[in-house]
Short mmCIF file of C-alpha atoms and ligand atoms in Angstrom, two decimals:
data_model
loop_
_atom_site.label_atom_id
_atom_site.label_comp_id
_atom_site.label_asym_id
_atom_site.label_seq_id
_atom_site.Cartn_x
_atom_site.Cartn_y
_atom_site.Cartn_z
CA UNK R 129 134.57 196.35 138.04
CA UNK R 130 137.75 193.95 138.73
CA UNK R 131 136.80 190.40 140.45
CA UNK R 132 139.05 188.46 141.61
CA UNK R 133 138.58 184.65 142.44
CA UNK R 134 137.12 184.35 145.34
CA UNK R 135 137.53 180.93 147.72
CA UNK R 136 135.66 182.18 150.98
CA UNK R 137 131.65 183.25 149.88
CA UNK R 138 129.68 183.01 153.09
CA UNK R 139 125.94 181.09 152.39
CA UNK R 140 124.25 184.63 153.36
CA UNK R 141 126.24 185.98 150.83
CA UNK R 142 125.32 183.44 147.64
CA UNK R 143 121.65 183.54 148.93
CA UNK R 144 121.67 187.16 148.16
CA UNK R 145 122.90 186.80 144.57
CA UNK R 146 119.76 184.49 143.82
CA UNK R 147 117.49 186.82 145.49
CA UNK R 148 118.67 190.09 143.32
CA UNK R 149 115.89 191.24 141.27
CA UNK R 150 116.76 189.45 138.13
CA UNK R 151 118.18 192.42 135.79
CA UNK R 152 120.45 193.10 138.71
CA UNK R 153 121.70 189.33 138.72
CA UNK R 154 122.07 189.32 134.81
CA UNK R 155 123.53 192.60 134.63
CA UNK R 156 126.45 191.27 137.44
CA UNK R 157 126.39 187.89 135.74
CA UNK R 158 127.14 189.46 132.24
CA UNK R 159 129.35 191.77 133.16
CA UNK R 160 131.67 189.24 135.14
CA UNK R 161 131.67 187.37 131.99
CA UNK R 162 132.69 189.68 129.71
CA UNK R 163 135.97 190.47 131.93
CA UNK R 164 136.93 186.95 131.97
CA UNK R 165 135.95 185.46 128.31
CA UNK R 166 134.65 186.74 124.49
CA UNK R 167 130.81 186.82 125.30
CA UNK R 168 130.29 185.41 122.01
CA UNK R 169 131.98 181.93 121.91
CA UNK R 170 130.93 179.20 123.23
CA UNK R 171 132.97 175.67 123.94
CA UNK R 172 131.35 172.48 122.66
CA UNK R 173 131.80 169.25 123.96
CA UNK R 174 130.12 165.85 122.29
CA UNK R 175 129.19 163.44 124.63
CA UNK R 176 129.36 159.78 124.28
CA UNK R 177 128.10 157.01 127.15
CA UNK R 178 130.82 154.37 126.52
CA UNK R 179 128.70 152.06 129.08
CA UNK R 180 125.57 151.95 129.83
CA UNK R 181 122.75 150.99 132.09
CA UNK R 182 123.13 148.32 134.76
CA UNK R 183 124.33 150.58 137.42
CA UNK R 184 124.62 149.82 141.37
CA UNK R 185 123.78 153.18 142.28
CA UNK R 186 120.53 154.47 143.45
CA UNK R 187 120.74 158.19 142.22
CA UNK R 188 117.05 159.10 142.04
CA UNK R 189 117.19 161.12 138.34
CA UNK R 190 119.50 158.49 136.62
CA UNK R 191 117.83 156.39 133.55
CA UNK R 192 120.73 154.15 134.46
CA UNK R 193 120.08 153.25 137.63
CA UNK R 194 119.71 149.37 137.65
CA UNK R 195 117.02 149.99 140.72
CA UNK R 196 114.89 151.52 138.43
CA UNK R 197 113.08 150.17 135.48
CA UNK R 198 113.45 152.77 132.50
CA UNK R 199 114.14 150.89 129.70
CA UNK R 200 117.45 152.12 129.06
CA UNK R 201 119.09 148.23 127.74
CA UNK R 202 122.78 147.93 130.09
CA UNK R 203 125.36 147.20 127.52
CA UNK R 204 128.92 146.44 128.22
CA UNK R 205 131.96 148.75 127.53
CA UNK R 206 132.41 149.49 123.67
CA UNK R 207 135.57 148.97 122.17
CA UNK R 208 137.92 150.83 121.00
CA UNK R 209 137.81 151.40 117.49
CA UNK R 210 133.76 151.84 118.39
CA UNK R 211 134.67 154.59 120.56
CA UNK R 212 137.01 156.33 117.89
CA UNK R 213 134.34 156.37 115.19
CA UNK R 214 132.20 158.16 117.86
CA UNK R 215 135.05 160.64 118.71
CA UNK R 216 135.72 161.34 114.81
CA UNK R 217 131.89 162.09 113.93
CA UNK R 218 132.12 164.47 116.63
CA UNK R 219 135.63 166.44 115.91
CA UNK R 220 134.18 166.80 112.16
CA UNK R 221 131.11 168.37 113.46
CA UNK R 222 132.76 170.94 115.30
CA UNK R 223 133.42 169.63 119.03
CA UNK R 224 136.72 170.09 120.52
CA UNK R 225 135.91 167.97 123.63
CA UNK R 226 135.24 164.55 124.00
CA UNK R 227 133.90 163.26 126.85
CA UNK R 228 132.93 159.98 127.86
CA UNK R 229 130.55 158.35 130.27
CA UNK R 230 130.44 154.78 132.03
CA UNK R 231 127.29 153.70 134.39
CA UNK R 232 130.04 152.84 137.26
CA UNK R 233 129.94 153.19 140.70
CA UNK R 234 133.51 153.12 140.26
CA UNK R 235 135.71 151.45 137.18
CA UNK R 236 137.69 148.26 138.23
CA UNK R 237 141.25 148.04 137.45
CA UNK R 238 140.85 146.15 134.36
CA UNK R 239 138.39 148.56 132.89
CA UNK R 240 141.19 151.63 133.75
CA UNK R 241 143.47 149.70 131.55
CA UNK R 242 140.78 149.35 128.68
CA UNK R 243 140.01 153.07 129.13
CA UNK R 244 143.63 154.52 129.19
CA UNK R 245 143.80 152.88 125.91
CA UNK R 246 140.56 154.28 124.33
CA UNK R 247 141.53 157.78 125.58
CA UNK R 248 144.80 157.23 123.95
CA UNK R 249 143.45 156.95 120.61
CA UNK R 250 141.06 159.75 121.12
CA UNK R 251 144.03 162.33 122.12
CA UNK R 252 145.32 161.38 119.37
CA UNK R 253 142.66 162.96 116.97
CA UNK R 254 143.49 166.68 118.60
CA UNK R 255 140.23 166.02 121.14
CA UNK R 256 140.16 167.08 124.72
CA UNK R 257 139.28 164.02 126.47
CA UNK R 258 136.89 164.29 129.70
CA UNK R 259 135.96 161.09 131.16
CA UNK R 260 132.81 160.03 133.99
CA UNK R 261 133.27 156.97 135.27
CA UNK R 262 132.30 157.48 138.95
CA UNK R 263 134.44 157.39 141.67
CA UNK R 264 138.08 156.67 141.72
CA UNK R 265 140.83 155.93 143.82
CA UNK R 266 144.37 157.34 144.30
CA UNK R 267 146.03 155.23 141.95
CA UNK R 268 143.37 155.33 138.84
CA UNK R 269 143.26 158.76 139.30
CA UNK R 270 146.86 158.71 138.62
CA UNK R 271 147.00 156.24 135.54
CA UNK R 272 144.35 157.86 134.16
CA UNK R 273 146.31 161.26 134.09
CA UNK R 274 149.36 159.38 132.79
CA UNK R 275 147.36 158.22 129.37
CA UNK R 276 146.27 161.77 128.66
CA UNK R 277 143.27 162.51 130.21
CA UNK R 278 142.79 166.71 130.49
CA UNK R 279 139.38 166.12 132.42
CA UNK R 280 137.84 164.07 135.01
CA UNK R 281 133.93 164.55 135.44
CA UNK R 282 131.95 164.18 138.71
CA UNK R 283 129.27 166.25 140.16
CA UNK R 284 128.13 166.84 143.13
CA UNK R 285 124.74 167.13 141.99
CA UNK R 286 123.06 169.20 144.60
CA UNK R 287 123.46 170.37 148.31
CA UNK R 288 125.01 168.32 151.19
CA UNK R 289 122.19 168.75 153.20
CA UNK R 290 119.83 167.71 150.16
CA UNK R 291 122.01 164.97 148.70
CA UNK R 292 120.33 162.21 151.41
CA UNK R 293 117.31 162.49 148.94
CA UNK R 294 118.41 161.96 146.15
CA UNK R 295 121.22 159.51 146.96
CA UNK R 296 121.61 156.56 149.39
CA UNK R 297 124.33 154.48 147.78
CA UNK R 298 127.36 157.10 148.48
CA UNK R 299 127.97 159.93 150.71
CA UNK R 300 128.40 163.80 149.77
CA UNK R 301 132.31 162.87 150.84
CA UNK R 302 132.76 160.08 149.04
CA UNK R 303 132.25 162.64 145.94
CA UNK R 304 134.46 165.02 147.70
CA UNK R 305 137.39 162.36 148.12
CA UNK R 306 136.94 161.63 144.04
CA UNK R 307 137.49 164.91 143.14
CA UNK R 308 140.35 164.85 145.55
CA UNK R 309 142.05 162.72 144.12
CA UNK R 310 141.14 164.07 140.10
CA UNK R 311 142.66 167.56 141.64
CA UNK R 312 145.87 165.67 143.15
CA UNK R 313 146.61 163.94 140.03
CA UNK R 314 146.93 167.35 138.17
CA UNK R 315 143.34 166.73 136.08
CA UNK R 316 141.09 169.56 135.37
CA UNK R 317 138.11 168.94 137.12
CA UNK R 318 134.80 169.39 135.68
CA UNK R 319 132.13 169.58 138.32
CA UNK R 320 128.50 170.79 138.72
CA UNK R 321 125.10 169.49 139.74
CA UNK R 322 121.36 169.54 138.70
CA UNK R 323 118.41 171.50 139.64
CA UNK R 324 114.96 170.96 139.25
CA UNK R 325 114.85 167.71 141.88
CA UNK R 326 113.15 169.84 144.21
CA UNK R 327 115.62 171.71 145.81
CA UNK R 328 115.07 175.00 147.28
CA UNK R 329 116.81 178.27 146.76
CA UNK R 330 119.59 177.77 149.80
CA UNK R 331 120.30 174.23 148.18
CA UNK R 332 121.54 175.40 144.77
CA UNK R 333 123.37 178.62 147.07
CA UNK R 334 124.72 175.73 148.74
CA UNK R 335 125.92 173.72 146.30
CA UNK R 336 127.38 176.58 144.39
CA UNK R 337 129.19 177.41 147.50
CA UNK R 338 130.74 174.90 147.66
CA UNK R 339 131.97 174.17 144.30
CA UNK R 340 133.27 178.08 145.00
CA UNK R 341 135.21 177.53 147.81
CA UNK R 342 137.14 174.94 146.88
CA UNK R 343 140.94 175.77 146.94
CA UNK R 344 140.58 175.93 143.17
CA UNK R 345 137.33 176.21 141.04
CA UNK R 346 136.60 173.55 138.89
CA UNK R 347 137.42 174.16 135.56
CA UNK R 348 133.90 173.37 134.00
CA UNK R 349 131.18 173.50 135.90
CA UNK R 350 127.96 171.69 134.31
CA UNK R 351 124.76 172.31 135.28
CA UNK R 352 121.91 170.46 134.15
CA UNK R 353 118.31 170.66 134.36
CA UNK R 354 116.97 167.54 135.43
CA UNK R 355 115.54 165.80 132.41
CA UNK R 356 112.78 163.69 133.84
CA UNK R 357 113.01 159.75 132.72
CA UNK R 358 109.64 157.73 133.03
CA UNK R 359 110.65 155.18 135.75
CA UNK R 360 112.65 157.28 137.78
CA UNK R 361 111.56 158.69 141.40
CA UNK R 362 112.22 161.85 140.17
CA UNK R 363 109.27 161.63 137.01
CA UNK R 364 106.89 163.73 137.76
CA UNK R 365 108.98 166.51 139.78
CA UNK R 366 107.70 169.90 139.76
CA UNK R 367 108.90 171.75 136.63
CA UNK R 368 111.65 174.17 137.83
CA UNK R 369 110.70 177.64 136.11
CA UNK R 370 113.11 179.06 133.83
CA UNK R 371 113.88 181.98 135.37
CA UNK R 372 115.14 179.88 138.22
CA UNK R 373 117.48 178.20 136.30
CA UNK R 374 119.00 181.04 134.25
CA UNK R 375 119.89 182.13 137.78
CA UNK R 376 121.50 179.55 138.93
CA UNK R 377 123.46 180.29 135.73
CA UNK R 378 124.02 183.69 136.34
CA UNK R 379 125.52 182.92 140.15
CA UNK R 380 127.74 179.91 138.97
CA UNK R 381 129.23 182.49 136.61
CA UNK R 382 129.39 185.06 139.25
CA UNK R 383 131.42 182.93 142.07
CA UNK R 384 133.48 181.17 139.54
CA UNK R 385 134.46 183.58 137.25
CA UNK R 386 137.27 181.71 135.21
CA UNK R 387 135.78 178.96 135.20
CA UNK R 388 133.27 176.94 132.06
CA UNK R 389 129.75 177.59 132.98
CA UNK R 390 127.75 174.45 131.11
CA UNK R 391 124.38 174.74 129.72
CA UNK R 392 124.15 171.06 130.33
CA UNK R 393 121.53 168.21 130.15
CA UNK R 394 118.18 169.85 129.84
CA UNK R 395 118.17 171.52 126.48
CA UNK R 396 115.47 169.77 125.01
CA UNK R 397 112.77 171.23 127.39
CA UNK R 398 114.48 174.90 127.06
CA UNK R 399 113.18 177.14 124.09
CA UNK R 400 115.80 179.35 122.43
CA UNK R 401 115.21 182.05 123.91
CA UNK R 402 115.77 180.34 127.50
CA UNK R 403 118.84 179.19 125.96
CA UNK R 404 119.64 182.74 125.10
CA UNK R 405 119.54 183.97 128.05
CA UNK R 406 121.76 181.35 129.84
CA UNK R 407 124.18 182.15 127.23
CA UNK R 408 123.68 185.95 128.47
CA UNK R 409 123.89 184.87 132.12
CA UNK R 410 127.35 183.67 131.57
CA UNK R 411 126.83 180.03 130.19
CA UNK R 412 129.70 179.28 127.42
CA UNK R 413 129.65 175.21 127.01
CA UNK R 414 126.83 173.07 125.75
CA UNK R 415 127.06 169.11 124.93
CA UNK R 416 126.32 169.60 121.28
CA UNK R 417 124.88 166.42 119.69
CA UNK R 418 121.57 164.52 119.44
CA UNK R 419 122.15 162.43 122.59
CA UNK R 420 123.14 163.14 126.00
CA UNK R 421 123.98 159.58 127.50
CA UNK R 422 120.73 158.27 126.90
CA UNK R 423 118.28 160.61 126.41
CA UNK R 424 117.90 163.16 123.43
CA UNK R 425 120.00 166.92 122.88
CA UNK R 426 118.61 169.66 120.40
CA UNK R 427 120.18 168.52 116.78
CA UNK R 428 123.80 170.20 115.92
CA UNK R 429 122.22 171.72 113.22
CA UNK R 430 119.33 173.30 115.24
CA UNK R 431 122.16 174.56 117.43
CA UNK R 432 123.82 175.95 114.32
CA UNK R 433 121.02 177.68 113.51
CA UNK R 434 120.67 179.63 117.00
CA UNK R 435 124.31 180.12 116.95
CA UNK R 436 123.85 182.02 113.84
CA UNK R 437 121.06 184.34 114.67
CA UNK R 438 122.73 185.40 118.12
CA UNK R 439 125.78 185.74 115.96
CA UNK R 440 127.84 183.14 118.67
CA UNK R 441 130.90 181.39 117.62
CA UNK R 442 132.01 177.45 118.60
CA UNK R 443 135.21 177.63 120.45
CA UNK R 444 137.63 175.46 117.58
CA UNK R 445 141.33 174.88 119.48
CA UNK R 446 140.96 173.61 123.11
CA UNK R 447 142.41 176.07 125.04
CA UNK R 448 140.44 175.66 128.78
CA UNK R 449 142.99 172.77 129.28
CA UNK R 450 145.05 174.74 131.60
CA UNK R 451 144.24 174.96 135.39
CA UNK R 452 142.88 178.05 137.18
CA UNK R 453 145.19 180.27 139.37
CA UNK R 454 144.26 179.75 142.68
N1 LIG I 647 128.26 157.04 136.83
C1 LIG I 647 129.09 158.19 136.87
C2 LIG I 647 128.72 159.14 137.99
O1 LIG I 647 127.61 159.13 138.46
O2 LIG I 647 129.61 159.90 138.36
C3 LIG I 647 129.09 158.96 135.56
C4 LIG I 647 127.87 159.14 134.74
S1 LIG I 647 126.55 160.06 135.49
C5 LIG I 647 125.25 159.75 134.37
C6 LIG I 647 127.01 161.76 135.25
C7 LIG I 647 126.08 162.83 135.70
O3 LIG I 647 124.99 162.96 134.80
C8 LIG I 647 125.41 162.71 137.05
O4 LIG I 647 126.24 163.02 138.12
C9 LIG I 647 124.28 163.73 136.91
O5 LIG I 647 124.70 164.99 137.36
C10 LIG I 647 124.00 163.74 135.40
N2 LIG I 647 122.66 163.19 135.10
C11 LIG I 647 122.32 161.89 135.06
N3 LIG I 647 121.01 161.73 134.80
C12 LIG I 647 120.50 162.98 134.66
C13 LIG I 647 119.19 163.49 134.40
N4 LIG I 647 118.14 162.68 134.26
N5 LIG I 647 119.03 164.82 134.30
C14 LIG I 647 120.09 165.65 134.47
N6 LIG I 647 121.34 165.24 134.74
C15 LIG I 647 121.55 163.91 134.84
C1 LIG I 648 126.95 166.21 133.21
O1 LIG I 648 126.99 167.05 134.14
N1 LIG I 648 125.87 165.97 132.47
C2 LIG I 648 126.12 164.94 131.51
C3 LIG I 648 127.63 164.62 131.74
N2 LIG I 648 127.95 165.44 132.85
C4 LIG I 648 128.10 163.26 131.87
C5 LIG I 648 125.19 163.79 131.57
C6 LIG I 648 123.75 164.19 131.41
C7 LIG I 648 122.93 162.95 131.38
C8 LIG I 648 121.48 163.21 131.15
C9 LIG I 648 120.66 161.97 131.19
C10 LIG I 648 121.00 160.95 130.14
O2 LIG I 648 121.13 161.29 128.94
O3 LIG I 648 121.11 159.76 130.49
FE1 LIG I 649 125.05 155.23 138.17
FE2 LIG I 649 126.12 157.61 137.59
FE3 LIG I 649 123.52 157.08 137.06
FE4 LIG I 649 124.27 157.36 139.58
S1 LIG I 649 124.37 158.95 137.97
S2 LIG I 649 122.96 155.74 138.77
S3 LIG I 649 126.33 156.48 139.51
S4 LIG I 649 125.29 156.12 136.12
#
């Protein structure tokens, strides 16, 4: 079977993928994969929140949401040589991205400049550097491309049509525009969403649609399970069940078959064997580390451990850096 990369998947047609009888899906899934990738690696990114807490935005899952009370304590943007003990740790244990996160609506000029200087130093270890910092505009999309920057971070988190629940403080386009303007500066773009808010079926189609059809797929596409943070709206959600999310795995992998599928945020509440499947489905990136931004990731040496005994290898050069064909 020979895919191509596909930029024009109707929603009847993505609605159909989740509703195959689930050795159908995985069997497609895997098989789309293995054309595109060794099945057996798996690219590891360490993840770092460079600020936290405090944040203007309303997004009903986020711990850093200043209009909820979690207890996650706001701290200010670390500095530099900070950062760079962070980003050494995490290229001796095995990562070969680095990817940093700021509890922004959007950065202000001064904080670009800070930034560009911090990703700098952490180039300059051999790291990919991947950067969330909310949205941006024409210009520090540009800059932030000029100081190095291989990948710019921003999700669209769930379905146009469902994004009004989960979000009041920015529009569906305003997310859109960002990753605009990430694409138009020459960035890869890493982009996905989370499920498990309470979404239905046609919402995940949907949002997988539409990371599909865009002119070119993102080059990482994260998707997280929602991890549910005492003090958010979302505490208390319906557990999403696990075959649910290995498919919406399986179909990211099917529609963007180049592309990074990320077995993102959510690892904690997965058992291995959930875990094993995703990586079956067509998952091949994890955040590998203890901590997310501010809640807790499986150990690196319980992820060692699985590694070993499904006989998967870390991905050790960065070599995603380079931009789908269209
Ligand atoms: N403030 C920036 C922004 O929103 O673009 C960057 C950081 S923000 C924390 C990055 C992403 O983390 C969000 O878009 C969301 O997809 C994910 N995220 C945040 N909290 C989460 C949670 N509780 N469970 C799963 N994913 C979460
Ligand atoms: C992404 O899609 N997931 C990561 C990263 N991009 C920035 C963040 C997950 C955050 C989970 C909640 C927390 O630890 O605060
Ligand atoms: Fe702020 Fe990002 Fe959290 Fe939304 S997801 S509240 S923008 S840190």
């Amino acid at each position: 079977m020979q895919t191509t990369l596909r930029h024009d998947w109707k929603a009847e047609e993505v609605l159909a993928l989740f509703n195959l009888p689930f050795n159908d899906l995985l069997f497609t899934a895997h098989s789309v994969h293995r054309q595109h990738f060794n099945p057996n690696e798996v690219q590891i990114s360490t993840l770092l929140s460079i600020k936290t807490g405090g944040c203007a935005e309303d997004c009903a899952y986020c711990p850093q949401s200043a209009h909820f009370s979690t207890g996650v304590k706001a701290q200010k943007l670390m500095g530099k040589d900070e950062v760079m003990i962070e980003a050494r740790k995490a290229k001796a244990a095995g990562a070969s991205r680095f990817c940093m996160g700021a509890a922004w609506r959007e950065p202000k000029d001064r904080d670009i400049d800070k930034i560009a200087d911090i990703i700098e130093g952490v180039k300059s270890l051999g790291l990919e550097t991947c950067a969330t910092l909310g949205m941006l505009n024409d210009t520090q999309a540009k800059r932030l491309k000029e100081c190095g920057l291989d990948y710019y971070n921003h999700n669209l988190d769930t379905s146009e049509s469902y994004y009004g629940n989960i979000i009041t403080t920015r529009t569906y386009q305003d997310r859109l525009d960002t990753l605009a303007r990430v694409r138009d500066a020459g960035m890869s773009v890493c982009c996905g969403g989370i499920v498990g808010m309470g979404e239905g079926i046609s919402d995940r189609a949907e949002m997988l649609r539409t990371l599909a059809n865009m002119s070119t797929h993102p080059e990482s596409v994260p998707i997280n399970l929602l991890v549910q943070v005492e003090g958010t709206p979302l505490k208390g959600q319906q557990e999403l069940d696990a075959f649910d999310f290995v498919r919406a795995i399986a179909v990211a992998r099917i529609l963007m078959p180049k592309s990074y599928v990320r077995l993102s945020a959510g690892r904690e509440a997965m058992n291995e064997q959930m875990q094993a499947m995703c990586y079956f489905a067509g998952a091949n990136s994890i955040f590998y580390g203890e901590k997310l931004l501010t809640t807790p990731n499986p150990d690196a040496n319980q992820d060692m451990a699985l590694f070993a005994r499904l006989g998967l290898k870390p991905m050790s050069a960065p070599k995603e850096n380079v931009a789908n064909a269209a």
